[in-house]
Amino acid sequence: MPSKCRQCIIKRFNALKTLTHDELEKFSDHKTSLLIKKGENLMTEGNSINGLYCIKDGKGKLTKLNTNGKEQIIKFVKGGDILGHRSILSEELVGLNAIALEDMHVCFIPKGDILDTIRENNNFSLDLMRNISHQLNEANTSISQMAQKPVKDRLAETLLHLETIFGLDNEDCIDVVLTREEIANTIGTATESAIRLLSNLKKDGVIDLIGKKIKILNKNSLKNISEGY
Amino acid sequence: MPSKCRQCIIKRFNALKTLTHDELEKFSDHKTSLLIKKGENLMTEGNSINGLYCIKDGKGKLTKLNTNGKEQIIKFVKGGDILGHRSILSEELVGLNAIALEDMHVCFIPKGDILDTIRENNNFSLDLMRNISHQLNEANTSISQMAQKPVKDRLAETLLHLETIFGLDNEDCIDVVLTREEIANTIGTATESAIRLLSNLKKDGVIDLIGKKIKILNKNSLKNISEGY
DNA sequence: TTCTTTCTATGATAAATGTCATAAATTTTG
DNA sequence: CAAAATTTATGACATTTATCATAGAAAGAA
C-alpha cells in the first residue's frame, strides 16, 4: 500500500516542506509510486515530462550525452531530491537523463497539481525558486571549475563533494558505488586518467581504495589539492 | 528625467512583460537609474544585494574569480536582461561579478517591490522561474561542453554563441568588443591558445579578424568544428 | 606628438591529458 | 561452478594545451 505523502515529507523531503495539509492530501491521492531499478532511466534528455518526481530513497545521476556520445555527469541525486521541476517551470523539454545508481523508489506527482499549488501557495512557489536558484549557482561554480582547474584538482573536489552528498557507510567509505568511468565522466576526463590519479592519491596516502569504495584518509590534503596546492 | 518603466518595458525588456500597469507604476516610482561605465562592476561576487537590476542598454559579462585568481566568464548580458534575481530568490550572496563591457544604463528596483510582486502576481513569479530554469539548462549544457570538448571546439561554439547574443554590426562583424584574454576566459584556456586558434581559423578562411572585431565567414564550418569535425 | 603601457602574435618548450595496448581482477552469465 | 564479459590497472606513446620568451602593433597618457 502506498504511504501518505505527509508521512513521507516528514521523514524524507525538504523540497516539499511548504505544502499545506490539504495540498499534501491532494498529492497523496494523485501520486504514482515507481520503482526504478539500478541502471534504468527515470527521465530522458529531450523527452517531455508531465509531472514532478520526488525521490523517496536510492541514489541517481543526472547526465547529459555529448555530441561525441560521451556521458557527462552533471549532478548526483538521492532521497529527498525533486526532479523535473525545471522542465515543468520553463516548459522546455527535459535537459538531463536521470539514471538510477541503485534501486530507487520515486513518487510521481502530475503537473496539474504542481502548477495549481504554485498558483495557490506562495511559499511553495518561493521554495521552488530557491531550489532552482541554488542549483544555478552551483552550476555556475561548476562551469568555472571545469574550465580552469586541472583534472587532479577536479578529482579531489569531486571526492569531497561526493562525501558531502552521500556521507559515509559503516566502514567510513564514501557511501556510493561508482565505476571509475562514472568518476571520469563526472570530472570530465578519460577513464584511464581518473584511474591513474586515484592510484596516485592512494599511493600518497590521501585516500584508500577498497574495490569500488573510496575512503578519504586526509581531508585537508584533498582540500589543498582541490585548490591547486 | 528618468523615463517611465512602462515605456522602457515596451521597448527593451522581455523579462518584466508580465507586470500589470500598477506594478509598473510602482517600479517606476521606486527605481533608481544608474550609469555603469566600461570596466566598472554592477554586482560583485560575495556581496549581498537588495534589489533587481534591469539592463536598459549596453553590454556586460558575468564572471567568477577562481581560487588561482583567474577570471572565468560565465555569461554575457545586454539590454533587456535582468540581474540579481537569482540572489534575491535564493537569499544567497551574489555569485557572479557583473562587469560592463561598454557603458551600460541600468535600472535598480528595490527587493521589497520585487518580493511584493512575486507574492501578488503569479505570472510574474512564473516568468522569473522560467527565466532561471532556462539559465540552469544553459549552464548544464555549458558544464558538459567545458568538460568534454577540446579548446578548438569550444572556441567555435563561443563565436557562434556571441553572434547569436550580440548580432552583427554594420560591417557584419560580431557586435561586441572583447579582448583575446576575455575570449580565453570564456572558453577556459590560456590567452595564447585562444590567439593561436583564432589565427588558425582565420588562416583557414572560417573567420576574419579586423582588430578586435571578429567576422564569421563560414558559419557551417564553425558549426562542424564546434561539434568536433 | 612621444613615451609608456597594454594587447596581439608567434616560436620554443614543457606539462598535462588522451589514446592505444595489454593484462590482471572482478563481476556477470549460463 | 566455469566461461564470458566487464572493469580496473598500468605502460608506452601521441596529442593537446600551457608556459615562457620575445617582438611588433595598438591604445592610452604625458
Short mmCIF file of C-alpha atoms (C1' of nucleotides) in Angstrom, two decimals:
data_model
loop_
_atom_site.label_atom_id
_atom_site.label_comp_id
_atom_site.label_asym_id
_atom_site.label_seq_id
_atom_site.Cartn_x
_atom_site.Cartn_y
_atom_site.Cartn_z
CA MET A 1 0.00 0.00 0.00
CA PRO A 2 1.46 3.36 -0.93
CA SER A 3 2.19 5.59 2.03
CA LYS A 4 0.73 9.04 2.52
CA CYS A 5 2.77 11.98 1.24
CA ARG A 6 2.54 13.58 4.66
CA GLN A 7 4.38 10.74 6.34
CA CYS A 8 6.99 10.76 3.64
CA ILE A 9 7.61 14.50 3.73
CA ILE A 10 8.24 14.36 7.44
CA LYS A 11 10.69 11.55 7.02
CA ARG A 12 12.48 12.43 3.84
CA PHE A 13 11.69 15.53 1.85
CA ASN A 14 12.85 19.05 2.34
CA ALA A 15 11.72 20.22 -1.03
CA LEU A 16 8.01 20.00 -0.35
CA LYS A 17 8.05 21.17 3.25
CA THR A 18 5.98 24.29 2.50
CA LEU A 19 2.91 22.34 1.42
CA THR A 20 -0.28 22.61 3.46
CA HIS A 21 -2.15 19.65 4.86
CA ASP A 22 -4.74 19.81 2.07
CA GLU A 23 -2.12 20.07 -0.63
CA LEU A 24 -0.34 17.03 0.72
CA GLU A 25 -3.61 15.10 0.73
CA LYS A 26 -4.16 16.01 -2.90
CA PHE A 27 -0.65 14.95 -3.81
CA SER A 28 -1.16 11.70 -1.90
CA ASP A 29 -4.33 10.93 -3.82
CA HIS A 30 -2.88 11.69 -7.24
CA LYS A 31 0.65 10.40 -6.90
CA THR A 32 2.05 7.28 -8.50
CA SER A 33 4.81 5.26 -6.89
CA LEU A 34 7.59 3.91 -9.05
CA LEU A 35 10.49 1.56 -8.62
CA ILE A 36 13.43 2.47 -10.81
CA LYS A 37 15.94 -0.32 -10.89
CA LYS A 38 19.68 0.22 -10.98
CA GLY A 39 20.71 1.42 -14.43
CA GLU A 40 17.20 2.38 -15.53
CA ASN A 41 16.19 5.86 -16.67
CA LEU A 42 13.73 7.89 -14.68
CA MET A 43 13.87 10.82 -17.09
CA THR A 44 15.40 11.03 -20.55
CA GLU A 45 17.02 14.02 -22.22
CA GLY A 46 14.82 15.51 -24.91
CA ASN A 47 11.60 13.94 -23.72
CA SER A 48 8.68 15.97 -22.47
CA ILE A 49 7.53 15.49 -18.93
CA ASN A 50 4.17 15.86 -17.30
CA GLY A 51 4.88 15.86 -13.64
CA LEU A 52 7.33 16.11 -10.81
CA TYR A 53 9.40 13.26 -9.41
CA CYS A 54 10.22 13.02 -5.71
CA ILE A 55 12.94 10.57 -4.80
CA LYS A 56 11.93 8.58 -1.73
CA ASP A 57 15.16 6.63 -1.49
CA GLY A 58 18.02 5.40 -3.62
CA LYS A 59 20.75 7.26 -5.46
CA GLY A 60 20.95 8.53 -9.00
CA LYS A 61 22.99 10.51 -11.50
CA LEU A 62 21.86 13.29 -13.82
CA THR A 63 23.71 13.10 -17.10
CA LYS A 64 23.97 14.70 -20.49
CA LEU A 65 25.01 12.96 -23.67
CA ASN A 66 27.59 14.86 -25.67
CA THR A 67 27.73 15.16 -29.46
CA ASN A 68 30.62 12.70 -29.38
CA GLY A 69 28.48 10.19 -27.50
CA LYS A 70 30.23 10.61 -24.16
CA GLU A 71 28.24 10.85 -20.95
CA GLN A 72 28.78 13.84 -18.71
CA ILE A 73 27.51 13.55 -15.16
CA ILE A 74 26.09 16.92 -14.14
CA LYS A 75 24.73 16.17 -10.68
CA PHE A 76 24.06 13.40 -8.17
CA VAL A 77 20.69 12.97 -6.51
CA LYS A 78 19.30 10.99 -3.59
CA GLY A 79 16.25 10.58 -1.37
CA GLY A 80 14.54 13.92 -0.71
CA ASP A 81 15.52 15.47 -4.03
CA ILE A 82 12.95 16.51 -6.59
CA LEU A 83 13.36 16.13 -10.36
CA GLY A 84 11.59 17.57 -13.34
CA HIS A 85 10.59 20.88 -11.82
CA ARG A 86 12.98 22.82 -14.01
CA SER A 87 11.44 21.37 -17.10
CA ILE A 88 7.86 21.90 -15.86
CA LEU A 89 8.58 25.51 -14.94
CA SER A 90 10.39 26.52 -18.11
CA GLU A 91 8.04 24.49 -20.29
CA GLU A 92 11.09 23.12 -22.05
CA LEU A 93 12.00 19.53 -22.80
CA VAL A 94 13.86 17.55 -20.19
CA GLY A 95 17.51 18.58 -20.28
CA LEU A 96 19.14 15.71 -18.43
CA ASN A 97 18.91 11.95 -18.11
CA ALA A 98 18.15 10.74 -14.61
CA ILE A 99 19.61 7.27 -14.14
CA ALA A 100 19.43 5.11 -11.02
CA LEU A 101 22.78 4.23 -9.46
CA GLU A 102 20.93 1.78 -7.23
CA ASP A 103 17.26 0.85 -6.96
CA MET A 104 15.23 4.00 -6.34
CA HIS A 105 11.73 4.50 -5.00
CA VAL A 106 10.18 7.53 -6.58
CA CYS A 107 6.82 9.29 -6.43
CA PHE A 108 5.33 10.95 -9.46
CA ILE A 109 3.01 13.93 -8.97
CA PRO A 110 1.10 15.19 -12.02
CA LYS A 111 1.99 18.55 -13.49
CA GLY A 112 -1.50 19.97 -12.95
CA ASP A 113 -1.30 19.54 -9.20
CA ILE A 114 2.11 21.17 -9.14
CA LEU A 115 1.04 24.15 -11.18
CA ASP A 116 -2.14 24.58 -9.10
CA THR A 117 -0.06 24.58 -5.96
CA ILE A 118 2.39 27.08 -7.40
CA ARG A 119 -0.56 29.39 -8.08
CA GLU A 120 -2.13 28.93 -4.68
CA ASN A 121 0.74 28.54 -2.27
CA ASN A 122 3.24 31.32 -2.46
CA ASN A 123 5.66 29.68 -0.09
CA PHE A 124 5.81 26.60 -2.28
CA SER A 125 6.49 28.72 -5.28
CA LEU A 126 9.22 30.67 -3.49
CA ASP A 127 10.73 27.42 -2.31
CA LEU A 128 10.91 26.04 -5.82
CA MET A 129 12.58 29.27 -6.95
CA ARG A 130 15.05 28.98 -4.13
CA ASN A 131 15.81 25.40 -5.13
CA ILE A 132 16.44 26.24 -8.77
CA SER A 133 18.34 29.41 -7.93
CA HIS A 134 20.61 27.44 -5.70
CA GLN A 135 21.16 24.85 -8.41
CA LEU A 136 22.00 27.60 -10.88
CA ASN A 137 24.60 28.95 -8.52
CA GLU A 138 26.13 25.51 -8.14
CA ALA A 139 26.14 25.03 -11.89
CA ASN A 140 27.97 28.32 -12.41
CA THR A 141 30.61 27.30 -9.91
CA SER A 142 30.94 24.02 -11.73
CA ILE A 143 31.48 25.75 -15.09
CA SER A 144 34.27 27.79 -13.64
CA GLN A 145 35.96 24.78 -12.12
CA MET A 146 35.63 22.64 -15.22
CA ALA A 147 37.09 25.42 -17.30
CA GLN A 148 40.03 26.34 -15.16
CA LYS A 149 41.05 23.59 -12.80
CA PRO A 150 43.29 20.71 -13.89
CA VAL A 151 41.91 17.17 -13.71
CA LYS A 152 43.66 16.30 -10.47
CA ASP A 153 42.10 19.26 -8.66
CA ARG A 154 38.66 18.44 -10.03
CA LEU A 155 39.00 14.84 -8.87
CA ALA A 156 39.88 15.98 -5.34
CA GLU A 157 36.95 18.41 -5.40
CA THR A 158 34.60 15.67 -6.60
CA LEU A 159 35.63 13.20 -3.90
CA LEU A 160 34.94 15.81 -1.22
CA HIS A 161 31.66 16.65 -2.88
CA LEU A 162 30.59 13.01 -3.03
CA GLU A 163 31.28 12.62 0.66
CA THR A 164 29.18 15.70 1.42
CA ILE A 165 26.26 14.42 -0.63
CA PHE A 166 26.24 10.73 0.25
CA GLY A 167 28.03 10.63 3.59
CA LEU A 168 29.94 7.63 4.90
CA ASP A 169 28.99 3.98 5.20
CA ASN A 170 29.74 1.91 8.28
CA GLU A 171 33.33 1.44 7.16
CA ASP A 172 33.94 5.18 6.69
CA CYS A 173 33.91 4.90 2.91
CA ILE A 174 32.01 7.38 0.75
CA ASP A 175 28.55 5.83 0.67
CA VAL A 176 28.03 5.47 -3.07
CA VAL A 177 29.23 2.93 -5.61
CA LEU A 178 30.55 4.47 -8.81
CA THR A 179 32.57 2.90 -11.58
CA ARG A 180 35.86 4.56 -12.46
CA GLU A 181 34.20 5.53 -15.71
CA GLU A 182 31.45 7.37 -13.84
CA ILE A 183 34.02 9.22 -11.79
CA ALA A 184 35.80 10.14 -15.02
CA ASN A 185 32.51 11.30 -16.53
CA THR A 186 31.90 13.49 -13.51
CA ILE A 187 35.21 15.32 -13.64
CA GLY A 188 35.35 15.31 -17.43
CA THR A 189 38.37 13.21 -18.24
CA ALA A 190 39.34 9.85 -19.70
CA THR A 191 38.65 6.79 -17.57
CA GLU A 192 42.35 5.86 -17.58
CA SER A 193 43.29 9.31 -16.31
CA ALA A 194 40.80 9.04 -13.46
CA ILE A 195 42.13 5.60 -12.55
CA ARG A 196 45.72 6.82 -12.63
CA LEU A 197 45.00 9.85 -10.46
CA LEU A 198 43.08 7.77 -7.94
CA SER A 199 46.03 5.37 -7.78
CA ASN A 200 48.33 8.32 -7.14
CA LEU A 201 46.12 9.64 -4.35
CA LYS A 202 46.18 6.19 -2.78
CA LYS A 203 49.96 5.97 -3.15
CA ASP A 204 50.23 9.33 -1.40
CA GLY A 205 48.04 8.13 1.47
CA VAL A 206 45.32 10.69 0.81
CA ILE A 207 42.63 8.11 0.08
CA ASP A 208 42.18 4.37 0.26
CA LEU A 209 40.61 2.26 -2.48
CA ILE A 210 38.66 -0.78 -1.35
CA GLY A 211 37.19 -2.27 -4.51
CA LYS A 212 34.92 0.42 -5.88
CA LYS A 213 34.61 2.06 -2.49
CA ILE A 214 36.68 5.12 -1.67
CA LYS A 215 37.77 6.16 1.79
CA ILE A 216 39.09 9.65 2.40
CA LEU A 217 42.08 9.41 4.72
CA ASN A 218 43.27 13.01 4.67
CA LYS A 219 40.53 15.52 4.01
CA ASN A 220 42.77 18.53 4.46
CA SER A 221 45.19 17.28 1.90
CA LEU A 222 42.33 16.70 -0.56
CA LYS A 223 41.10 20.23 0.05
CA ASN A 224 44.53 21.60 -0.70
CA ILE A 225 44.80 19.57 -3.88
CA SER A 226 41.35 20.76 -4.98
CA GLU A 227 42.61 24.32 -4.65
CA GLY A 228 45.76 23.70 -6.62
CA TYR A 229 48.37 23.16 -3.89
CA MET B 1 14.44 62.93 -16.32
CA PRO B 2 14.16 59.20 -15.88
CA SER B 3 11.73 57.54 -18.21
CA LYS B 4 8.71 55.52 -17.10
CA CYS B 5 9.19 51.79 -16.70
CA ARG B 6 6.22 51.21 -18.95
CA GLN B 7 7.86 52.89 -21.91
CA CYS B 8 11.03 51.01 -21.29
CA ILE B 9 9.40 47.59 -20.99
CA ILE B 10 7.75 48.02 -24.33
CA LYS B 11 10.99 48.99 -25.97
CA ARG B 12 13.51 46.76 -24.30
CA PHE B 13 12.52 44.26 -21.68
CA ASN B 14 11.09 40.86 -22.06
CA ALA B 15 11.78 39.86 -18.52
CA LEU B 16 9.17 42.12 -16.94
CA LYS B 17 6.48 41.79 -19.57
CA THR B 18 4.02 40.15 -17.17
CA LEU B 19 3.77 43.17 -14.89
CA THR B 20 0.45 44.98 -14.57
CA HIS B 21 0.06 48.70 -15.15
CA ASP B 22 0.01 49.38 -11.42
CA GLU B 23 3.06 47.29 -10.76
CA LEU B 24 4.97 49.13 -13.46
CA GLU B 25 3.96 52.43 -11.94
CA LYS B 26 5.25 51.32 -8.57
CA PHE B 27 8.52 50.18 -10.12
CA SER B 28 8.78 53.49 -11.96
CA ASP B 29 8.37 55.44 -8.74
CA HIS B 30 10.86 53.41 -6.75
CA LYS B 31 13.52 52.70 -9.32
CA THR B 32 16.96 54.26 -9.48
CA SER B 33 18.80 54.79 -12.76
CA LEU B 34 22.49 54.02 -12.93
CA LEU B 35 25.27 54.53 -15.42
CA ILE B 36 27.90 51.80 -15.20
CA LYS B 37 30.97 52.80 -17.15
CA LYS B 38 33.04 50.37 -19.16
CA GLY B 39 35.06 48.19 -16.82
CA GLU B 40 33.04 49.02 -13.73
CA ASN B 41 31.24 46.45 -11.56
CA LEU B 42 27.48 46.44 -11.28
CA MET B 43 27.44 43.47 -8.92
CA THR B 44 30.31 41.85 -7.05
CA GLU B 45 30.71 38.19 -6.11
CA GLY B 46 30.16 37.61 -2.42
CA ASN B 47 28.28 40.85 -1.77
CA SER B 48 24.70 40.93 -0.66
CA ILE B 49 22.15 42.60 -2.87
CA ASN B 50 18.92 44.37 -2.09
CA GLY B 51 17.22 44.67 -5.42
CA LEU B 52 16.94 43.71 -9.04
CA TYR B 53 18.91 45.24 -11.91
CA CYS B 54 17.38 45.70 -15.36
CA ILE B 55 19.83 46.48 -18.13
CA LYS B 56 18.45 49.26 -20.34
CA ASP B 57 21.32 49.20 -22.80
CA GLY B 58 24.98 48.31 -23.03
CA LYS B 59 26.80 45.01 -22.79
CA GLY B 60 28.32 43.18 -19.87
CA LYS B 61 29.99 40.00 -18.73
CA LEU B 62 29.19 37.86 -15.69
CA THR B 63 32.35 36.42 -14.22
CA LYS B 64 33.64 34.29 -11.39
CA LEU B 65 37.06 34.59 -9.83
CA ASN B 66 38.82 31.26 -9.37
CA THR B 67 40.95 30.24 -6.41
CA ASN B 68 44.01 30.78 -8.62
CA GLY B 69 42.90 34.35 -9.38
CA LYS B 70 41.80 33.68 -12.94
CA GLU B 71 38.57 35.14 -14.27
CA GLN B 72 36.01 32.80 -15.78
CA ILE B 73 33.31 34.40 -17.90
CA ILE B 74 30.06 32.55 -17.23
CA LYS B 75 27.61 34.56 -19.32
CA PHE B 76 27.19 37.67 -21.42
CA VAL B 77 24.36 40.12 -20.85
CA LYS B 78 22.82 43.04 -22.72
CA GLY B 79 19.84 45.39 -22.77
CA GLY B 80 16.67 43.62 -21.65
CA ASP B 81 18.39 41.22 -19.30
CA ILE B 82 17.76 41.23 -15.58
CA LEU B 83 20.39 40.62 -12.94
CA GLY B 84 20.30 39.80 -9.26
CA HIS B 85 17.03 37.85 -9.26
CA ARG B 86 18.78 34.57 -8.57
CA SER B 87 20.41 36.01 -5.49
CA ILE B 88 17.19 37.69 -4.27
CA LEU B 89 15.21 34.50 -4.72
CA SER B 90 17.65 32.10 -3.12
CA GLU B 91 18.54 34.63 -0.40
CA GLU B 92 22.16 33.80 -1.06
CA LEU B 93 25.06 36.15 -1.65
CA VAL B 94 25.73 37.32 -5.19
CA GLY B 95 27.50 34.53 -7.05
CA LEU B 96 28.93 36.40 -10.01
CA ASN B 97 30.58 39.68 -10.86
CA ALA B 98 28.68 41.77 -13.40
CA ILE B 99 31.15 43.96 -15.27
CA ALA B 100 30.35 46.44 -18.04
CA LEU B 101 31.97 45.70 -21.40
CA GLU B 102 30.81 49.12 -22.56
CA ASP B 103 28.86 51.89 -20.80
CA MET B 104 25.60 50.45 -19.52
CA HIS B 105 22.38 52.13 -18.42
CA VAL B 106 20.75 50.12 -15.68
CA CYS B 107 17.65 50.46 -13.51
CA PHE B 108 17.62 49.30 -9.93
CA ILE B 109 14.34 48.13 -8.38
CA PRO B 110 14.30 47.54 -4.60
CA LYS B 111 13.94 43.99 -3.33
CA GLY B 112 10.73 44.77 -1.43
CA ASP B 113 8.88 45.72 -4.58
CA ILE B 114 10.08 42.57 -6.32
CA LEU B 115 9.07 40.27 -3.49
CA ASP B 116 5.65 42.02 -3.20
CA THR B 117 5.08 41.49 -6.86
CA ILE B 118 6.13 37.85 -6.70
CA ARG B 119 3.52 37.36 -3.98
CA GLU B 120 0.76 39.21 -5.83
CA ASN B 121 1.33 38.48 -9.49
CA ASN B 122 1.55 34.82 -10.28
CA ASN B 123 2.51 35.35 -13.88
CA PHE B 124 5.49 37.43 -12.86
CA SER B 125 6.57 34.75 -10.48
CA LEU B 126 6.20 32.04 -13.11
CA ASP B 127 8.13 34.16 -15.55
CA LEU B 128 11.02 34.55 -13.16
CA MET B 129 11.03 30.78 -12.63
CA ARG B 130 11.04 30.26 -16.35
CA ASN B 131 13.97 32.63 -16.71
CA ILE B 132 16.07 30.91 -14.05
CA SER B 133 15.08 27.45 -15.21
CA HIS B 134 16.22 28.32 -18.69
CA GLN B 135 19.50 29.65 -17.36
CA LEU B 136 20.01 26.46 -15.38
CA ASN B 137 19.52 24.42 -18.51
CA GLU B 138 22.06 26.56 -20.38
CA ALA B 139 24.51 26.23 -17.50
CA ASN B 140 24.21 22.44 -17.52
CA THR B 141 24.93 22.38 -21.24
CA SER B 142 27.91 24.57 -20.61
CA ILE B 143 29.31 22.23 -17.94
CA SER B 144 29.10 19.33 -20.35
CA GLN B 145 30.86 21.22 -23.12
CA MET B 146 33.58 22.58 -20.87
CA ALA B 147 34.24 19.12 -19.52
CA GLN B 148 34.32 17.23 -22.77
CA LYS B 149 35.05 19.41 -25.78
CA PRO B 150 38.58 20.41 -26.74
CA VAL B 151 39.50 24.09 -26.76
CA LYS B 152 39.12 24.49 -30.52
CA ASP B 153 35.54 23.20 -30.44
CA ARG B 154 34.66 25.44 -27.53
CA LEU B 155 36.07 28.46 -29.34
CA ALA B 156 33.95 27.74 -32.41
CA GLU B 157 30.92 27.26 -30.19
CA THR B 158 31.60 30.52 -28.39
CA LEU B 159 31.95 32.54 -31.59
CA LEU B 160 28.58 31.25 -32.82
CA HIS B 161 27.07 31.96 -29.43
CA LEU B 162 28.42 35.51 -29.38
CA GLU B 163 26.89 36.18 -32.77
CA THR B 164 23.53 34.88 -31.55
CA ILE B 165 23.59 37.09 -28.48
CA PHE B 166 25.01 40.31 -29.86
CA GLY B 167 24.22 40.09 -33.56
CA LEU B 168 26.22 41.85 -36.28
CA ASP B 169 27.39 45.42 -36.65
CA ASN B 170 27.14 47.33 -39.92
CA GLU B 171 30.25 45.59 -41.22
CA ASP B 172 28.92 42.09 -40.47
CA CYS B 173 31.26 41.62 -37.55
CA ILE B 174 30.05 40.17 -34.26
CA ASP B 175 28.79 43.25 -32.47
CA VAL B 176 30.82 43.11 -29.29
CA VAL B 177 34.39 44.10 -28.47
CA LEU B 178 36.28 41.56 -26.42
CA THR B 179 39.97 41.25 -25.72
CA ARG B 180 41.64 37.97 -26.61
CA GLU B 181 42.01 37.42 -22.89
CA GLU B 182 38.25 37.70 -22.41
CA ILE B 183 37.66 35.18 -25.17
CA ALA B 184 40.16 32.88 -23.49
CA ASN B 185 38.40 33.35 -20.14
CA THR B 186 35.11 32.44 -21.77
CA ILE B 187 36.26 29.16 -23.23
CA GLY B 188 38.57 28.39 -20.32
CA THR B 189 42.02 28.37 -21.86
CA ALA B 190 45.25 30.37 -21.90
CA THR B 191 45.19 33.67 -23.78
CA GLU B 192 47.95 32.49 -26.11
CA SER B 193 45.99 29.38 -27.01
CA ALA B 194 42.92 31.45 -27.85
CA ILE B 195 45.02 33.77 -30.02
CA ARG B 196 46.64 30.86 -31.83
CA LEU B 197 43.32 29.14 -32.53
CA LEU B 198 41.77 32.38 -33.77
CA SER B 199 44.75 32.82 -36.09
CA ASN B 200 44.25 29.29 -37.39
CA LEU B 201 40.55 29.87 -38.04
CA LYS B 202 41.49 32.99 -39.96
CA LYS B 203 44.15 31.14 -41.94
CA ASP B 204 41.52 28.53 -42.83
CA GLY B 205 39.15 31.24 -44.05
CA VAL B 206 36.49 30.41 -41.43
CA ILE B 207 36.62 33.83 -39.76
CA ASP B 208 38.20 37.20 -40.37
CA LEU B 209 39.95 39.25 -37.70
CA ILE B 210 39.71 43.02 -38.03
CA GLY B 211 41.43 44.43 -34.97
CA LYS B 212 39.40 43.14 -32.04
CA LYS B 213 36.36 42.59 -34.24
CA ILE B 214 35.55 39.12 -35.49
CA LYS B 215 33.66 38.32 -38.67
CA ILE B 216 32.27 34.86 -39.25
CA LEU B 217 32.88 33.91 -42.88
CA ASN B 218 31.75 30.29 -42.86
CA LYS B 219 29.13 29.54 -40.26
CA ASN B 220 28.66 25.94 -41.32
CA SER B 221 32.32 25.23 -40.96
CA LEU B 222 32.30 26.75 -37.49
CA LYS B 223 29.32 24.59 -36.55
CA ASN B 224 31.17 21.49 -37.70
CA ILE B 225 34.25 22.44 -35.73
CA SER B 226 32.14 23.06 -32.65
CA GLU B 227 30.85 19.51 -32.96
CA GLY B 228 34.28 18.01 -33.35
CA TYR B 229 34.60 17.57 -37.12
"C1'" DT C 1 53.50 64.02 -30.74
"C1'" DT C 2 56.46 60.76 -27.98
"C1'" DC C 3 56.68 57.71 -24.27
"C1'" DT C 4 54.59 54.07 -21.80
"C1'" DT C 5 51.66 50.51 -21.26
"C1'" DT C 6 48.78 47.05 -22.78
"C1'" DC C 7 47.44 43.84 -26.23
"C1'" DT C 8 48.28 40.66 -30.00
"C1'" DA C 9 51.13 37.39 -32.21
"C1'" DT C 10 54.27 33.58 -32.69
"C1'" DG C 11 58.10 30.31 -31.66
"C1'" DA C 12 60.19 27.01 -28.48
"C1'" DT C 13 59.48 24.03 -25.00
"C1'" DA C 14 57.31 21.75 -21.01
"C1'" DA C 15 53.49 19.75 -18.82
"C1'" DA C 16 49.03 17.71 -18.83
"C1'" DT C 17 45.98 14.68 -20.71
"C1'" DG C 18 44.23 11.33 -24.13
"C1'" DT C 19 44.74 7.10 -26.74
"C1'" DC C 20 46.08 2.52 -27.57
"C1'" DA C 21 47.61 -1.87 -25.98
"C1'" DT C 22 47.69 -5.35 -22.72
"C1'" DA C 23 46.88 -7.95 -18.53
"C1'" DA C 24 45.02 -8.78 -14.09
"C1'" DA C 25 40.97 -8.53 -11.22
"C1'" DT C 26 36.25 -8.54 -10.70
"C1'" DT C 27 31.57 -9.26 -11.96
"C1'" DT C 28 28.07 -11.38 -14.61
"C1'" DT C 29 26.06 -15.10 -17.14
"C1'" DG C 30 24.85 -19.71 -18.34
"C1'" DC D 1 30.89 -23.86 -10.80
"C1'" DA D 2 33.37 -22.31 -15.33
"C1'" DA D 3 33.24 -19.20 -19.22
"C1'" DA D 4 32.43 -14.76 -20.82
"C1'" DA D 5 32.20 -10.06 -20.25
"C1'" DT D 6 33.27 -6.03 -17.93
"C1'" DT D 7 36.09 -3.21 -15.03
"C1'" DT D 8 40.42 -1.81 -13.17
"C1'" DA D 9 45.21 -1.09 -13.71
"C1'" DT D 10 49.48 0.25 -15.89
"C1'" DG D 11 52.95 1.17 -19.58
"C1'" DA D 12 54.16 3.41 -23.93
"C1'" DC D 13 53.28 6.93 -26.76
"C1'" DA D 14 50.68 10.79 -29.21
"C1'" DT D 15 48.26 14.89 -28.88
"C1'" DT D 16 46.65 18.85 -26.71
"C1'" DT D 17 47.34 22.68 -24.08
"C1'" DA D 18 50.09 25.73 -21.00
"C1'" DT D 19 54.11 28.35 -20.08
"C1'" DC D 20 57.92 31.21 -21.10
"C1'" DA D 21 60.21 34.32 -24.08
"C1'" DT D 22 60.21 37.83 -27.33
"C1'" DA D 23 58.64 41.25 -30.65
"C1'" DG D 24 55.56 44.04 -33.08
"C1'" DA D 25 51.00 46.58 -33.00
"C1'" DA D 26 47.72 49.26 -30.89
"C1'" DA D 27 45.93 52.12 -27.36
"C1'" DG D 28 46.41 55.41 -23.71
"C1'" DA D 29 48.97 59.06 -21.04
"C1'" DA D 30 52.10 62.97 -20.50
#
